């Protein structure tokens, strides 16, 4: 969850999946969704909401960092 509690990386318990969704905690609406060619495991979102982590199922479980937005 972001530091202000406004944005959360949803669906972390259901892995692996082919997309990761960021949800507005006030409205419950999806803010943005990232789609991947293969299965990924959700990681964490940075406190300021600029970065998130994920693991590609085929990458030997190396953590990937991506910019949100």
GROMACS .gro file of N, CA, C and O in nm:
model
  276
    1UNK      N    1   0.084  -0.117   0.000
    1UNK     CA    2   0.000   0.000   0.000
    1UNK      C    3   0.089   0.124   0.000
    1UNK      O    4   0.195   0.125   0.062
    2UNK      N    5   0.045   0.230  -0.067
    2UNK     CA    6   0.122   0.354  -0.067
    2UNK      C    7   0.117   0.418   0.071
    2UNK      O    8   0.030   0.387   0.152
    3UNK      N    9   0.211   0.508   0.097
    3UNK     CA   10   0.224   0.570   0.228
    3UNK      C   11   0.099   0.645   0.271
    3UNK      O   12   0.065   0.650   0.388
    4UNK      N   13   0.029   0.704   0.174
    4UNK     CA   14  -0.093   0.778   0.207
    4UNK      C   15  -0.216   0.688   0.214
    4UNK      O   16  -0.327   0.734   0.239
    5UNK      N   17  -0.198   0.558   0.188
    5UNK     CA   18  -0.308   0.463   0.196
    5UNK      C   19  -0.405   0.470   0.081
    5UNK      O   20  -0.512   0.410   0.085
    6UNK      N   21  -0.371   0.542  -0.025
    6UNK     CA   22  -0.464   0.564  -0.135
    6UNK      C   23  -0.458   0.457  -0.244
    6UNK      O   24  -0.555   0.439  -0.317
    7UNK      N   25  -0.347   0.386  -0.255
    7UNK     CA   26  -0.330   0.293  -0.366
    7UNK      C   27  -0.273   0.162  -0.313
    7UNK      O   28  -0.180   0.162  -0.232
    8UNK      N   29  -0.327   0.052  -0.360
    8UNK     CA   30  -0.280  -0.079  -0.317
    8UNK      C   31  -0.260  -0.169  -0.439
    8UNK      O   32  -0.332  -0.156  -0.538
    9UNK      N   33  -0.160  -0.255  -0.432
    9UNK     CA   34  -0.138  -0.356  -0.535
    9UNK      C   35  -0.226  -0.475  -0.499
    9UNK      O   36  -0.203  -0.542  -0.398
   10UNK      N   37  -0.330  -0.498  -0.576
   10UNK     CA   38  -0.433  -0.597  -0.542
   10UNK      C   39  -0.400  -0.735  -0.594
   10UNK      O   40  -0.323  -0.751  -0.687
   11UNK      N   41  -0.460  -0.834  -0.534
   11UNK     CA   42  -0.452  -0.971  -0.582
   11UNK      C   43  -0.322  -1.042  -0.550
   11UNK      O   44  -0.286  -1.137  -0.617
   12UNK      N   45  -0.251  -0.997  -0.446
   12UNK     CA   46  -0.122  -1.059  -0.415
   12UNK      C   47  -0.136  -1.203  -0.370
   12UNK      O   48  -0.045  -1.282  -0.390
   13UNK      N   49  -0.248  -1.239  -0.310
   13UNK     CA   50  -0.265  -1.375  -0.259
   13UNK      C   51  -0.289  -1.476  -0.371
   13UNK      O   52  -0.262  -1.593  -0.355
   14UNK      N   53  -0.341  -1.428  -0.482
   14UNK     CA   54  -0.374  -1.517  -0.594
   14UNK      C   55  -0.262  -1.512  -0.697
   14UNK      O   56  -0.264  -1.429  -0.786
   15UNK      N   57  -0.166  -1.600  -0.684
   15UNK     CA   58  -0.053  -1.599  -0.776
   15UNK      C   59  -0.028  -1.740  -0.824
   15UNK      O   60  -0.061  -1.834  -0.754
   16UNK      N   61   0.026  -1.761  -0.938
   16UNK     CA   62   0.067  -1.658  -1.033
   16UNK      C   63  -0.052  -1.608  -1.117
   16UNK      O   64  -0.155  -1.673  -1.123
   17UNK      N   65  -0.031  -1.497  -1.180
   17UNK     CA   66  -0.134  -1.439  -1.267
   17UNK      C   67  -0.066  -1.367  -1.381
   17UNK      O   68   0.053  -1.340  -1.377
   18UNK      N   69  -0.143  -1.331  -1.483
   18UNK     CA   70  -0.086  -1.263  -1.601
   18UNK      C   71  -0.106  -1.113  -1.599
   18UNK      O   72  -0.064  -1.044  -1.691
   19UNK      N   73  -0.169  -1.061  -1.495
   19UNK     CA   74  -0.183  -0.916  -1.483
   19UNK      C   75  -0.178  -0.877  -1.336
   19UNK      O   76  -0.212  -0.956  -1.248
   20UNK      N   77  -0.133  -0.754  -1.310
   20UNK     CA   78  -0.131  -0.698  -1.176
   20UNK      C   79  -0.216  -0.571  -1.178
   20UNK      O   80  -0.202  -0.489  -1.267
   21UNK      N   81  -0.304  -0.556  -1.080
   21UNK     CA   82  -0.396  -0.444  -1.075
   21UNK      C   83  -0.369  -0.356  -0.954
   21UNK      O   84  -0.350  -0.407  -0.844
   22UNK      N   85  -0.370  -0.227  -0.976
   22UNK     CA   86  -0.356  -0.129  -0.870
   22UNK      C   87  -0.493  -0.070  -0.843
   22UNK      O   88  -0.561  -0.026  -0.937
   23UNK      N   89  -0.534  -0.069  -0.718
   23UNK     CA   90  -0.670  -0.031  -0.682
   23UNK      C   91  -0.673   0.090  -0.591
   23UNK      O   92  -0.592   0.102  -0.499
   24UNK      N   93  -0.768   0.181  -0.616
   24UNK     CA   94  -0.793   0.296  -0.530
   24UNK      C   95  -0.862   0.246  -0.404
   24UNK      O   96  -0.968   0.185  -0.412
   25UNK      N   97  -0.804   0.270  -0.287
   25UNK     CA   98  -0.859   0.214  -0.163
   25UNK      C   99  -0.986   0.284  -0.119
   25UNK      O  100  -1.062   0.230  -0.039
   26UNK      N  101  -1.013   0.406  -0.167
   26UNK     CA  102  -1.136   0.478  -0.131
   26UNK      C  103  -1.253   0.430  -0.214
   26UNK      O  104  -1.360   0.397  -0.161
   27UNK      N  105  -1.234   0.422  -0.346
   27UNK     CA  106  -1.344   0.386  -0.435
   27UNK      C  107  -1.351   0.236  -0.464
   27UNK      O  108  -1.454   0.187  -0.508
   28UNK      N  109  -1.239   0.166  -0.446
   28UNK     CA  110  -1.235   0.025  -0.481
   28UNK      C  111  -1.219  -0.001  -0.629
   28UNK      O  112  -1.219  -0.114  -0.675
   29UNK      N  113  -1.203   0.106  -0.707
   29UNK     CA  114  -1.190   0.095  -0.852
   29UNK      C  115  -1.045   0.070  -0.892
   29UNK      O  116  -0.952   0.119  -0.828
   30UNK      N  117  -1.027  -0.004  -1.000
   30UNK     CA  118  -0.893  -0.028  -1.055
   30UNK      C  119  -0.840   0.102  -1.113
   30UNK      O  120  -0.909   0.168  -1.190
   31UNK      N  121  -0.718   0.140  -1.075
   31UNK     CA  122  -0.654   0.260  -1.127
   31UNK      C  123  -0.581   0.227  -1.256
   31UNK      O  124  -0.592   0.297  -1.355
   32UNK      N  125  -0.508   0.119  -1.254
   32UNK     CA  126  -0.436   0.073  -1.373
   32UNK      C  127  -0.406  -0.076  -1.358
   32UNK      O  128  -0.398  -0.128  -1.248
   33UNK      N  129  -0.392  -0.141  -1.472
   33UNK     CA  130  -0.358  -0.284  -1.474
   33UNK      C  131  -0.240  -0.305  -1.568
   33UNK      O  132  -0.238  -0.247  -1.677
   34UNK      N  133  -0.144  -0.382  -1.525
   34UNK     CA  134  -0.029  -0.418  -1.608
   34UNK      C  135  -0.048  -0.562  -1.652
   34UNK      O  136  -0.067  -0.651  -1.569
   35UNK      N  137  -0.040  -0.586  -1.783
   35UNK     CA  138  -0.053  -0.720  -1.839
   35UNK      C  139   0.084  -0.773  -1.879
   35UNK      O  140   0.167  -0.699  -1.930
   36UNK      N  141   0.105  -0.902  -1.856
   36UNK     CA  142   0.232  -0.967  -1.887
   36UNK      C  143   0.208  -1.085  -1.980
   36UNK      O  144   0.100  -1.141  -1.983
   37UNK      N  145   0.311  -1.121  -2.057
   37UNK     CA  146   0.300  -1.232  -2.151
   37UNK      C  147   0.293  -1.367  -2.081
   37UNK      O  148   0.239  -1.463  -2.134
   38UNK      N  149   0.349  -1.374  -1.960
   38UNK     CA  150   0.348  -1.498  -1.884
   38UNK      C  151   0.305  -1.472  -1.741
   38UNK      O  152   0.272  -1.360  -1.703
   39UNK      N  153   0.304  -1.578  -1.663
   39UNK     CA  154   0.262  -1.567  -1.523
   39UNK      C  155   0.362  -1.488  -1.440
   39UNK      O  156   0.483  -1.502  -1.457
   40UNK      N  157   0.311  -1.404  -1.351
   40UNK     CA  158   0.394  -1.329  -1.257
   40UNK      C  159   0.338  -1.345  -1.116
   40UNK      O  160   0.220  -1.374  -1.098
   41UNK      N  161   0.425  -1.325  -1.020
   41UNK     CA  162   0.385  -1.321  -0.880
   41UNK      C  163   0.395  -1.176  -0.834
   41UNK      O  164   0.499  -1.111  -0.854
   42UNK      N  165   0.291  -1.123  -0.776
   42UNK     CA  166   0.290  -0.985  -0.729
   42UNK      C  167   0.386  -0.968  -0.612
   42UNK      O  168   0.402  -1.057  -0.530
   43UNK      N  169   0.448  -0.851  -0.607
   43UNK     CA  170   0.537  -0.818  -0.497
   43UNK      C  171   0.478  -0.706  -0.414
   43UNK      O  172   0.365  -0.717  -0.366
   44UNK      N  173   0.550  -0.598  -0.401
   44UNK     CA  174   0.507  -0.484  -0.320
   44UNK      C  175   0.504  -0.358  -0.404
   44UNK      O  176   0.570  -0.349  -0.507
   45UNK      N  177   0.432  -0.258  -0.354
   45UNK     CA  178   0.431  -0.125  -0.413
   45UNK      C  179   0.508  -0.035  -0.318
   45UNK      O  180   0.500  -0.051  -0.196
   46UNK      N  181   0.587   0.058  -0.374
   46UNK     CA  182   0.663   0.149  -0.288
   46UNK      C  183   0.569   0.243  -0.214
   46UNK      O  184   0.457   0.269  -0.259
   47UNK      N  185   0.613   0.295  -0.103
   47UNK     CA  186   0.529   0.382  -0.021
   47UNK      C  187   0.482   0.505  -0.095
   47UNK      O  188   0.373   0.556  -0.069
   48UNK      N  189   0.565   0.556  -0.187
   48UNK     CA  190   0.525   0.676  -0.260
   48UNK      C  191   0.448   0.644  -0.388
   48UNK      O  192   0.406   0.732  -0.461
   49UNK      N  193   0.427   0.515  -0.416
   49UNK     CA  194   0.346   0.474  -0.531
   49UNK      C  195   0.413   0.489  -0.665
   49UNK      O  196   0.345   0.486  -0.767
   50UNK      N  197   0.546   0.500  -0.669
   50UNK     CA  198   0.614   0.517  -0.797
   50UNK      C  199   0.671   0.388  -0.854
   50UNK      O  200   0.693   0.378  -0.974
   51UNK      N  201   0.694   0.288  -0.769
   51UNK     CA  202   0.755   0.162  -0.812
   51UNK      C  203   0.676   0.044  -0.758
   51UNK      O  204   0.610   0.055  -0.655
   52UNK      N  205   0.687  -0.069  -0.829
   52UNK     CA  206   0.632  -0.193  -0.776
   52UNK      C  207   0.722  -0.308  -0.816
   52UNK      O  208   0.804  -0.295  -0.907
   53UNK      N  209   0.711  -0.418  -0.744
   53UNK     CA  210   0.794  -0.534  -0.773
   53UNK      C  211   0.707  -0.652  -0.815
   53UNK      O  212   0.590  -0.661  -0.779
   54UNK      N  213   0.768  -0.740  -0.892
   54UNK     CA  214   0.702  -0.863  -0.933
   54UNK      C  215   0.809  -0.965  -0.968
   54UNK      O  216   0.926  -0.930  -0.985
   55UNK      N  217   0.768  -1.089  -0.978
   55UNK     CA  218   0.859  -1.197  -1.014
   55UNK      C  219   0.800  -1.271  -1.133
   55UNK      O  220   0.685  -1.315  -1.128
   56UNK      N  221   0.878  -1.283  -1.240
   56UNK     CA  222   0.835  -1.362  -1.356
   56UNK      C  223   0.850  -1.509  -1.322
   56UNK      O  224   0.953  -1.551  -1.268
   57UNK      N  225   0.750  -1.588  -1.351
   57UNK     CA  226   0.751  -1.730  -1.319
   57UNK      C  227   0.865  -1.803  -1.388
   57UNK      O  228   0.912  -1.905  -1.339
   58UNK      N  229   0.912  -1.749  -1.501
   58UNK     CA  230   1.016  -1.818  -1.578
   58UNK      C  231   1.155  -1.760  -1.556
   58UNK      O  232   1.250  -1.802  -1.620
   59UNK      N  233   1.169  -1.663  -1.465
   59UNK     CA  234   1.297  -1.594  -1.451
   59UNK      C  235   1.384  -1.651  -1.339
   59UNK      O  236   1.482  -1.589  -1.299
   60UNK      N  237   1.349  -1.765  -1.286
   60UNK     CA  238   1.424  -1.818  -1.174
   60UNK      C  239   1.396  -1.742  -1.046
   60UNK      O  240   1.475  -1.740  -0.954
   61UNK      N  241   1.281  -1.675  -1.044
   61UNK     CA  242   1.233  -1.603  -0.926
   61UNK      C  243   1.320  -1.483  -0.890
   61UNK      O  244   1.334  -1.449  -0.774
   62UNK      N  245   1.380  -1.417  -0.991
   62UNK     CA  246   1.450  -1.292  -0.969
   62UNK      C  247   1.347  -1.179  -0.961
   62UNK      O  248   1.258  -1.170  -1.044
   63UNK      N  249   1.360  -1.094  -0.861
   63UNK     CA  250   1.265  -0.985  -0.842
   63UNK      C  251   1.287  -0.877  -0.948
   63UNK      O  252   1.401  -0.834  -0.971
   64UNK      N  253   1.181  -0.835  -1.012
   64UNK     CA  254   1.184  -0.728  -1.111
   64UNK      C  255   1.123  -0.603  -1.048
   64UNK      O  256   1.028  -0.611  -0.972
   65UNK      N  257   1.177  -0.486  -1.083
   65UNK     CA  258   1.123  -0.359  -1.035
   65UNK      C  259   1.075  -0.280  -1.156
   65UNK      O  260   1.145  -0.269  -1.257
   66UNK      N  261   0.954  -0.226  -1.147
   66UNK     CA  262   0.897  -0.149  -1.257
   66UNK      C  263   0.842  -0.017  -1.205
   66UNK      O  264   0.804  -0.007  -1.088
   67UNK      N  265   0.837   0.082  -1.293
   67UNK     CA  266   0.784   0.213  -1.256
   67UNK      C  267   0.634   0.216  -1.282
   67UNK      O  268   0.587   0.171  -1.385
   68UNK      N  269   0.561   0.267  -1.187
   68UNK     CA  270   0.417   0.279  -1.198
   68UNK      C  271   0.383   0.409  -1.268
   68UNK      O  272   0.433   0.515  -1.231
   69UNK      N  273   0.301   0.401  -1.371
   69UNK     CA  274   0.258   0.523  -1.438
   69UNK      C  275   0.318   0.548  -1.569
   69UNK      O  276   0.382   0.498  -1.640
   0.00000   0.00000   0.00000
